[in-house]
Amino acid sequence: FQKAFQAMPFLAIRQKQLLLQACLGAGLLGAEDQLEEATVAWRLVNAEAVQVAWQVRSLQFFEDESCTRPIDAVPNQTGMALGSASSEMTGASYVFALQSPRGWETSEHCDPGQCHLGFAWYAEAAAVRCLIVQQGDTNFHAPSITLQRRDGAKGKNSAAWSDEVTWTAVEAGRSKLALSCPATPAVKLATVSDCHRQGPRSQECKVHCQEGYGTLESRMRCVHGAWYTPECLPVASLVRLFPETPSRLKPYWVVLDAALYSAEDCTSPIEMDGLAMSSGEYVIKYASYHPKNAWDANPETSWASRGPCIASGPCWVGFRFRQDPGPIRCVIVEHPEGEQYQASSLSVQTLGRTGWDTLLGVTVRLVPQRKQEL
């Protein structure tokens, strides 16, 4: 088939694409035939071992380092999806159907360099400069990924894949990976200075918010070629409740309801105008433990931490106000029955110029009150 196909120079590119689609649908065209007819192909290869199976829920290629201009990758239209042997109903084409939750999963574990996932274009396509990939959880993701390119036929060496870049220390979940850091972006309501470059895909700068504004992170970083910038917000516009004791809450910290007041006697409630936030909530299929449940004045709903909490650990529930809510002098927190779910003391923290500041002299009422041991 391949020789006969190449002997049709009179066919336009679009006509060849349509013919390729028809032959693929009829089962007359194998994967190697398609790849040989592709103009260019790009793929990801696991540079480190994947312990159980490599899962990728979605993959999108872009022609610019900022990942703003996607390259059209539609299986059986603009080209073909490439992938190692997959589990049932998880073919490589699913990762390019961005609305599909199915994704791709290898049929077994992957030794370094053993598994791959990518796309081959029938017509000329822009070079890949950035990509967004959604991998599985720990042991189901590749912690190091190599981007490879293969030029198609038409007089070129179509047999060899060439390494373009390797990203290391890639975390599970969604990752933005670029070949190089784009130009240093501006940060609203802040100045950026003292930028230090550690390599083509690693850079760090200091961020100074304007007077009256603060940030939880006073630096911006380019990681794997992608910039992560902090946000400057009005000072005190972020508030969080932070458990101090007991030293460990297991299995979860649960808050039925929480309220903030501007008076020490817990009167004059503060209007909750903004968005609820937390360190993470417990996830279960048929119930919601979103942080908004802690601030809805409804004890029938609740927020639950993602997992166990330790003193000075990462468990907290909070609120992002649109503006400074004014002085906070009292907080009431209602827990469910069961001391394993209850904080016995907590602190109230607000956004400062750089990071969290603990408010002093705040009245804290915990309901129900813990019994004093004899």
CSV table of C-alpha atoms in Angstrom, one decimal:
chain,number,residue,atom,x,y,z
A,1,PHE,CA,0.0,0.0,0.0
A,2,GLN,CA,2.7,2.4,0.9
A,3,LYS,CA,4.5,2.2,-2.5
A,4,ALA,CA,1.2,2.6,-4.3
A,5,PHE,CA,0.3,5.6,-2.1
A,6,GLN,CA,3.6,7.3,-2.7
A,7,ALA,CA,3.1,6.9,-6.5
A,8,MET,CA,0.2,9.3,-6.4
A,9,PRO,CA,1.9,12.7,-6.6
A,10,PHE,CA,-1.1,14.2,-8.3
A,11,LEU,CA,-3.1,14.0,-5.0
A,12,ALA,CA,-3.3,17.2,-3.0
A,13,ILE,CA,-2.5,17.1,0.7
A,14,ARG,CA,-6.2,17.2,1.7
A,15,GLN,CA,-7.1,14.4,-0.7
A,16,LYS,CA,-4.3,12.3,0.7
A,17,GLN,CA,-5.7,12.9,4.2
A,18,LEU,CA,-9.1,11.8,3.2
A,19,LEU,CA,-7.7,8.7,1.5
A,20,LEU,CA,-5.7,7.9,4.6
A,21,GLN,CA,-8.8,8.2,6.7
A,22,ALA,CA,-10.8,5.9,4.4
A,23,CYS,CA,-8.1,3.3,4.4
A,24,LEU,CA,-7.7,3.4,8.1
A,25,GLY,CA,-11.4,3.0,8.6
A,26,ALA,CA,-11.4,0.0,6.3
A,27,GLY,CA,-8.5,-1.6,8.1
A,28,LEU,CA,-6.2,-1.4,5.0
A,29,LEU,CA,-3.7,0.9,6.7
A,30,GLY,CA,-1.4,-0.2,9.5
A,31,ALA,CA,0.2,2.0,12.1
A,32,GLU,CA,3.6,1.8,10.5
A,33,ASP,CA,2.1,2.8,7.1
A,34,GLN,CA,0.5,5.8,8.7
A,35,LEU,CA,3.6,6.9,10.6
A,36,GLU,CA,5.7,6.7,7.4
A,37,GLU,CA,3.2,8.9,5.6
A,38,ALA,CA,3.2,11.5,8.5
A,39,THR,CA,5.1,14.7,7.9
A,40,VAL,CA,6.2,15.0,11.5
A,41,ALA,CA,5.5,13.2,14.8
A,42,TRP,CA,6.1,14.1,18.5
A,43,ARG,CA,5.8,11.8,21.5
A,44,LEU,CA,6.5,11.6,25.2
A,45,VAL,CA,8.7,8.8,26.5
A,46,ASN,CA,9.1,7.8,30.2
A,47,ALA,CA,12.7,8.6,31.1
A,48,GLU,CA,12.2,6.9,34.5
A,49,ALA,CA,10.3,3.8,35.5
A,50,VAL,CA,6.5,3.8,36.1
A,51,GLN,CA,5.8,1.4,38.8
A,52,VAL,CA,2.3,0.2,38.1
A,53,ALA,CA,1.0,1.6,34.8
A,54,TRP,CA,1.4,5.0,33.1
A,55,GLN,CA,-1.9,6.9,33.1
A,56,VAL,CA,-2.4,10.0,31.0
A,57,ARG,CA,-5.9,11.6,31.0
A,58,SER,CA,-5.2,14.4,28.6
A,59,LEU,CA,-2.4,15.8,26.4
A,60,GLN,CA,-2.2,19.0,24.4
A,61,PHE,CA,0.7,20.3,22.3
A,62,PHE,CA,1.4,24.0,21.7
A,63,GLU,CA,3.6,26.0,19.3
A,64,ASP,CA,4.6,28.7,21.8
A,65,GLU,CA,6.5,28.5,25.1
A,66,SER,CA,3.5,30.0,27.0
A,67,CYS,CA,1.1,27.2,26.0
A,68,THR,CA,-1.4,29.7,24.4
A,69,ARG,CA,-1.5,28.5,20.8
A,70,PRO,CA,-2.5,24.8,20.5
A,71,ILE,CA,-1.5,22.6,17.6
A,72,ASP,CA,-4.5,20.9,16.1
A,73,ALA,CA,-4.2,17.2,16.9
A,74,VAL,CA,-7.4,15.4,16.0
A,75,PRO,CA,-7.0,11.6,15.6
A,76,ASN,CA,-8.0,10.4,12.1
A,77,GLN,CA,-8.4,13.9,10.8
A,78,THR,CA,-5.2,15.9,11.2
A,79,GLY,CA,-3.1,12.8,12.0
A,80,MET,CA,-2.9,9.7,14.2
A,81,ALA,CA,-2.4,9.1,17.9
A,82,LEU,CA,0.6,7.1,18.9
A,83,GLY,CA,0.9,5.0,22.0
A,84,SER,CA,2.3,1.9,23.6
A,85,ALA,CA,0.0,-1.1,24.2
A,86,SER,CA,-2.9,0.1,26.4
A,87,SER,CA,-5.4,-1.4,28.7
A,88,GLU,CA,-8.9,-2.1,27.3
A,89,MET,CA,-10.8,1.0,26.2
A,90,THR,CA,-8.0,3.4,27.0
A,91,GLY,CA,-6.4,3.9,23.5
A,92,ALA,CA,-4.0,6.7,22.8
A,93,SER,CA,-6.6,8.7,20.9
A,94,TYR,CA,-8.6,9.4,24.1
A,95,VAL,CA,-6.0,11.7,25.5
A,96,PHE,CA,-6.6,14.1,22.6
A,97,ALA,CA,-10.4,14.1,23.2
A,98,LEU,CA,-10.0,16.8,25.9
A,99,GLN,CA,-13.7,16.4,27.0
A,100,SER,CA,-13.3,12.6,27.5
A,101,PRO,CA,-12.5,11.4,31.1
A,102,ARG,CA,-11.3,8.0,29.8
A,103,GLY,CA,-7.6,8.8,28.9
A,104,TRP,CA,-4.8,6.3,28.1
A,105,GLU,CA,-3.2,3.7,30.4
A,106,THR,CA,-0.5,1.2,29.5
A,107,SER,CA,-1.2,-2.5,29.9
A,108,GLU,CA,1.6,-2.9,32.3
A,109,HIS,CA,4.4,-1.1,34.1
A,110,CYS,CA,7.0,0.8,32.1
A,111,ASP,CA,10.8,0.4,32.4
A,112,PRO,CA,12.8,3.5,31.5
A,113,GLY,CA,12.2,4.4,27.9
A,114,GLN,CA,9.8,1.6,27.3
A,115,CYS,CA,6.5,3.4,26.9
A,116,HIS,CA,5.5,6.3,24.7
A,117,LEU,CA,2.5,8.5,23.8
A,118,GLY,CA,2.2,11.1,21.1
A,119,PHE,CA,0.8,12.3,17.8
A,120,ALA,CA,1.8,12.1,14.1
A,121,TRP,CA,0.5,14.8,11.7
A,122,TYR,CA,-0.3,14.1,8.1
A,123,ALA,CA,0.4,17.6,6.9
A,124,GLU,CA,3.0,20.2,8.0
A,125,ALA,CA,2.6,21.2,11.7
A,126,ALA,CA,4.3,23.7,13.9
A,127,ALA,CA,7.1,22.5,16.2
A,128,VAL,CA,6.1,21.7,19.7
A,129,ARG,CA,7.4,24.3,22.2
A,130,CYS,CA,5.1,23.6,25.2
A,131,LEU,CA,2.6,21.0,26.3
A,132,ILE,CA,0.1,20.4,29.1
A,133,VAL,CA,-0.2,16.8,30.3
A,134,GLN,CA,-2.6,15.4,33.0
A,135,GLN,CA,-1.0,12.2,34.4
A,136,GLY,CA,-2.2,9.8,37.0
A,137,ASP,CA,-1.3,9.6,40.7
A,138,THR,CA,1.8,8.3,42.3
A,139,ASN,CA,3.0,5.1,40.7
A,140,PHE,CA,0.8,5.9,37.7
A,141,HIS,CA,2.8,8.8,36.4
A,142,ALA,CA,6.3,9.3,34.8
A,143,PRO,CA,8.5,11.4,37.1
A,144,SER,CA,10.8,12.1,34.2
A,145,ILE,CA,9.6,12.6,30.6
A,146,THR,CA,11.5,13.0,27.4
A,147,LEU,CA,10.0,14.8,24.4
A,148,GLN,CA,11.0,13.2,21.1
A,149,ARG,CA,10.5,14.3,17.5
A,150,ARG,CA,10.5,12.2,14.3
A,151,ASP,CA,10.5,13.7,10.8
A,152,GLY,CA,8.4,12.0,8.3
A,153,ALA,CA,9.2,10.6,4.9
A,154,LYS,CA,9.6,12.8,1.8
A,155,GLY,CA,13.4,12.3,1.6
A,156,LYS,CA,14.1,12.6,5.3
A,157,ASN,CA,15.4,10.0,7.7
A,158,SER,CA,12.0,8.8,8.9
A,159,ALA,CA,13.3,5.9,11.1
A,160,ALA,CA,14.9,7.9,13.9
A,161,TRP,CA,13.4,9.6,16.9
A,162,SER,CA,15.5,12.5,18.3
A,163,ASP,CA,15.4,13.7,21.9
A,164,GLU,CA,14.4,17.4,22.2
A,165,VAL,CA,14.3,17.8,26.0
A,166,THR,CA,13.9,15.8,29.2
A,167,TRP,CA,12.0,17.1,32.2
A,168,THR,CA,12.8,15.7,35.6
A,169,ALA,CA,11.0,15.8,38.9
A,170,VAL,CA,7.6,16.0,37.2
A,171,GLU,CA,4.8,15.7,39.7
A,172,ALA,CA,1.7,13.6,39.4
A,173,GLY,CA,-1.4,15.3,38.1
A,174,ARG,CA,-1.5,18.3,35.7
A,175,SER,CA,1.8,19.7,34.5
A,176,LYS,CA,2.8,22.4,32.1
A,177,LEU,CA,6.1,21.7,30.4
A,178,ALA,CA,8.0,24.0,28.0
A,179,LEU,CA,11.3,23.8,26.1
A,180,SER,CA,12.4,27.1,27.6
A,181,CYS,CA,11.1,29.8,30.0
A,182,PRO,CA,9.1,32.5,28.2
A,183,ALA,CA,9.9,36.2,28.8
A,184,THR,CA,9.5,37.2,32.4
A,185,PRO,CA,5.9,38.1,33.0
A,186,ALA,CA,4.6,41.1,34.8
A,187,VAL,CA,2.8,40.7,38.1
A,188,LYS,CA,-0.2,43.0,38.7
A,189,LEU,CA,0.2,45.4,41.7
A,190,ALA,CA,3.9,44.4,42.1
A,191,THR,CA,7.4,45.0,40.9
A,192,VAL,CA,9.6,42.1,39.8
A,193,SER,CA,13.4,42.2,40.4
A,194,ASP,CA,16.6,40.2,41.1
A,195,CYS,CA,15.9,37.5,38.5
A,196,HIS,CA,18.3,34.5,38.5
A,197,ARG,CA,18.5,32.0,35.7
A,198,GLN,CA,19.5,28.4,36.6
A,199,GLY,CA,19.0,27.0,33.1
A,200,PRO,CA,16.8,27.3,30.0
A,201,ARG,CA,13.8,26.0,31.9
A,202,SER,CA,14.5,27.3,35.5
A,203,GLN,CA,14.4,30.8,36.7
A,204,GLU,CA,13.5,32.7,39.9
A,205,CYS,CA,12.6,36.4,40.6
A,206,LYS,CA,11.6,38.4,43.7
A,207,VAL,CA,8.2,39.9,43.8
A,208,HIS,CA,7.4,43.1,45.9
A,209,CYS,CA,3.7,44.0,46.3
A,210,GLN,CA,2.6,47.6,46.3
A,211,GLU,CA,1.8,49.2,49.7
A,212,GLY,CA,-1.4,47.9,51.2
A,213,TYR,CA,-1.1,44.5,49.4
A,214,GLY,CA,0.4,41.2,50.3
A,215,THR,CA,1.2,37.8,48.9
A,216,LEU,CA,1.7,34.3,50.3
A,217,GLU,CA,4.7,33.8,48.1
A,218,SER,CA,7.3,36.6,47.6
A,219,ARG,CA,9.0,35.1,44.6
A,220,MET,CA,8.0,33.9,41.2
A,221,ARG,CA,9.5,30.8,39.5
A,222,CYS,CA,9.8,29.3,36.1
A,223,VAL,CA,9.7,25.5,36.6
A,224,HIS,CA,10.0,23.1,33.7
A,225,GLY,CA,9.8,26.1,31.4
A,226,ALA,CA,6.5,27.3,32.8
A,227,TRP,CA,6.1,30.5,35.0
A,228,TYR,CA,4.2,30.3,38.3
A,229,THR,CA,3.4,33.8,39.5
A,230,PRO,CA,2.1,34.9,42.9
A,231,GLU,CA,-0.9,37.2,43.4
A,232,CYS,CA,-0.9,40.5,45.3
A,233,LEU,CA,-4.1,40.8,47.3
A,234,PRO,CA,-5.3,43.5,49.8
A,235,VAL,CA,-3.6,42.9,53.2
A,236,ALA,CA,-5.9,40.9,55.6
A,237,SER,CA,-8.2,39.8,52.8
A,238,LEU,CA,-7.3,36.2,53.3
A,239,VAL,CA,-8.3,34.6,56.6
A,240,ARG,CA,-7.7,31.0,57.8
A,241,LEU,CA,-8.4,28.9,60.9
A,242,PHE,CA,-5.4,26.8,61.9
A,243,PRO,CA,-5.6,24.0,64.5
A,244,GLU,CA,-3.0,24.2,67.3
A,245,THR,CA,-4.0,21.2,69.4
A,246,PRO,CA,-4.4,18.3,69.7
A,247,SER,CA,-1.1,17.3,68.1
A,248,ARG,CA,-2.9,14.9,65.8
A,249,LEU,CA,-6.5,14.8,64.4
A,250,LYS,CA,-7.3,11.5,62.8
A,251,PRO,CA,-9.1,10.5,60.6
A,252,TYR,CA,-10.1,14.1,59.8
A,253,TRP,CA,-10.7,17.6,61.1
A,254,VAL,CA,-14.4,18.4,60.6
A,255,VAL,CA,-16.0,21.8,60.8
A,256,LEU,CA,-19.8,22.0,60.7
A,257,ASP,CA,-20.0,25.8,60.8
A,258,ALA,CA,-17.7,28.7,61.4
A,259,ALA,CA,-18.4,32.4,61.8
A,260,LEU,CA,-16.3,35.6,62.2
A,261,TYR,CA,-17.3,38.6,64.3
A,262,SER,CA,-15.9,42.1,64.7
A,263,ALA,CA,-16.8,42.3,68.4
A,264,GLU,CA,-15.0,40.5,71.3
A,265,ASP,CA,-18.3,39.2,72.7
A,266,CYS,CA,-19.0,37.4,69.4
A,267,THR,CA,-21.6,39.9,68.1
A,268,SER,CA,-21.6,42.0,64.9
A,269,PRO,CA,-21.0,39.1,62.4
A,270,ILE,CA,-18.8,39.8,59.5
A,271,GLU,CA,-20.3,39.5,56.0
A,272,MET,CA,-18.7,36.6,54.1
A,273,ASP,CA,-18.3,38.3,50.7
A,274,GLY,CA,-15.8,36.2,48.7
A,275,LEU,CA,-14.8,32.6,48.2
A,276,ALA,CA,-14.1,29.8,50.7
A,277,MET,CA,-10.8,28.0,50.6
A,278,SER,CA,-8.9,25.3,52.4
A,279,SER,CA,-5.8,23.1,52.4
A,280,GLY,CA,-8.0,20.4,50.7
A,281,GLU,CA,-11.2,18.6,51.4
A,282,TYR,CA,-12.1,14.9,51.8
A,283,VAL,CA,-13.5,13.6,48.5
A,284,ILE,CA,-16.2,11.0,48.3
A,285,LYS,CA,-18.5,10.2,45.4
A,286,TYR,CA,-21.9,10.9,47.0
A,287,ALA,CA,-21.1,13.7,49.4
A,288,SER,CA,-19.5,17.2,49.3
A,289,TYR,CA,-17.1,18.5,52.0
A,290,HIS,CA,-16.2,21.7,50.1
A,291,PRO,CA,-14.9,24.5,52.3
A,292,LYS,CA,-17.9,26.7,51.4
A,293,ASN,CA,-19.9,24.3,53.7
A,294,ALA,CA,-18.0,25.7,56.7
A,295,TRP,CA,-19.2,29.3,56.1
A,296,ASP,CA,-22.8,28.7,54.9
A,297,ALA,CA,-24.4,29.1,58.4
A,298,ASN,CA,-25.8,25.6,58.0
A,299,PRO,CA,-24.6,23.0,60.5
A,300,GLU,CA,-26.2,20.3,58.3
A,301,THR,CA,-23.3,20.7,55.9
A,302,SER,CA,-19.6,20.4,56.8
A,303,TRP,CA,-16.0,20.7,55.6
A,304,ALA,CA,-13.7,17.8,56.3
A,305,SER,CA,-9.9,17.9,55.8
A,306,ARG,CA,-8.4,15.7,53.1
A,307,GLY,CA,-6.8,13.5,55.7
A,308,PRO,CA,-5.3,13.4,59.2
A,309,CYS,CA,-4.0,16.7,60.6
A,310,ILE,CA,-0.9,17.3,62.8
A,311,ALA,CA,-0.1,20.4,64.9
A,312,SER,CA,1.5,23.1,62.7
A,313,GLY,CA,0.7,20.9,59.7
A,314,PRO,CA,-1.0,21.8,56.5
A,315,CYS,CA,-4.6,21.5,57.6
A,316,TRP,CA,-6.7,24.7,57.5
A,317,VAL,CA,-10.0,26.2,56.4
A,318,GLY,CA,-10.3,29.8,55.4
A,319,PHE,CA,-11.9,32.5,53.3
A,320,ARG,CA,-10.9,34.9,50.6
A,321,PHE,CA,-12.6,38.3,51.0
A,322,ARG,CA,-13.0,40.6,48.1
A,323,GLN,CA,-11.7,43.4,50.4
A,324,ASP,CA,-10.3,43.7,53.9
A,325,PRO,CA,-13.1,42.6,56.2
A,326,GLY,CA,-12.0,44.9,59.0
A,327,PRO,CA,-11.0,43.8,62.5
A,328,ILE,CA,-11.7,40.2,63.5
A,329,ARG,CA,-12.1,39.9,67.3
A,330,CYS,CA,-14.1,36.6,67.7
A,331,VAL,CA,-14.5,33.3,65.9
A,332,ILE,CA,-17.0,30.5,66.6
A,333,VAL,CA,-16.3,27.1,65.3
A,334,GLU,CA,-18.9,24.2,65.6
A,335,HIS,CA,-17.6,20.7,65.4
A,336,PRO,CA,-19.5,17.4,65.3
A,337,GLU,CA,-19.6,15.0,68.2
A,338,GLY,CA,-16.5,13.0,68.7
A,339,GLU,CA,-13.2,14.4,69.9
A,340,GLN,CA,-11.3,12.7,67.0
A,341,TYR,CA,-12.9,15.3,64.7
A,342,GLN,CA,-12.4,18.3,67.0
A,343,ALA,CA,-9.6,20.9,67.4
A,344,SER,CA,-9.2,21.8,71.0
A,345,SER,CA,-7.5,25.1,70.2
A,346,LEU,CA,-6.8,27.1,67.0
A,347,SER,CA,-5.3,30.3,65.8
A,348,VAL,CA,-6.7,32.8,63.4
A,349,GLN,CA,-4.3,34.0,60.6
A,350,THR,CA,-4.6,36.7,58.0
A,351,LEU,CA,-2.7,37.7,54.9
A,352,GLY,CA,0.3,40.0,55.8
A,353,ARG,CA,2.8,41.7,53.5
A,354,THR,CA,4.6,38.4,53.0
A,355,GLY,CA,2.8,35.3,54.2
A,356,TRP,CA,0.4,34.6,57.1
A,357,ASP,CA,0.2,36.8,60.2
A,358,THR,CA,-1.3,35.4,63.4
A,359,LEU,CA,-4.0,37.6,65.0
A,360,LEU,CA,-3.5,38.1,68.8
A,361,GLY,CA,-6.3,38.7,71.3
A,362,VAL,CA,-9.0,37.0,69.3
A,363,THR,CA,-11.8,35.3,71.2
A,364,VAL,CA,-12.2,31.7,70.1
A,365,ARG,CA,-15.3,29.6,71.0
A,366,LEU,CA,-15.3,26.0,70.1
A,367,VAL,CA,-18.7,24.1,70.1
A,368,PRO,CA,-19.2,21.6,71.6
A,369,GLN,CA,-16.7,22.5,74.4
A,370,ARG,CA,-14.3,19.6,75.1
A,371,LYS,CA,-14.7,18.0,78.5
A,372,GLN,CA,-11.9,18.6,81.0
A,373,GLU,CA,-10.2,15.4,82.1
A,374,LEU,CA,-9.8,14.8,85.8
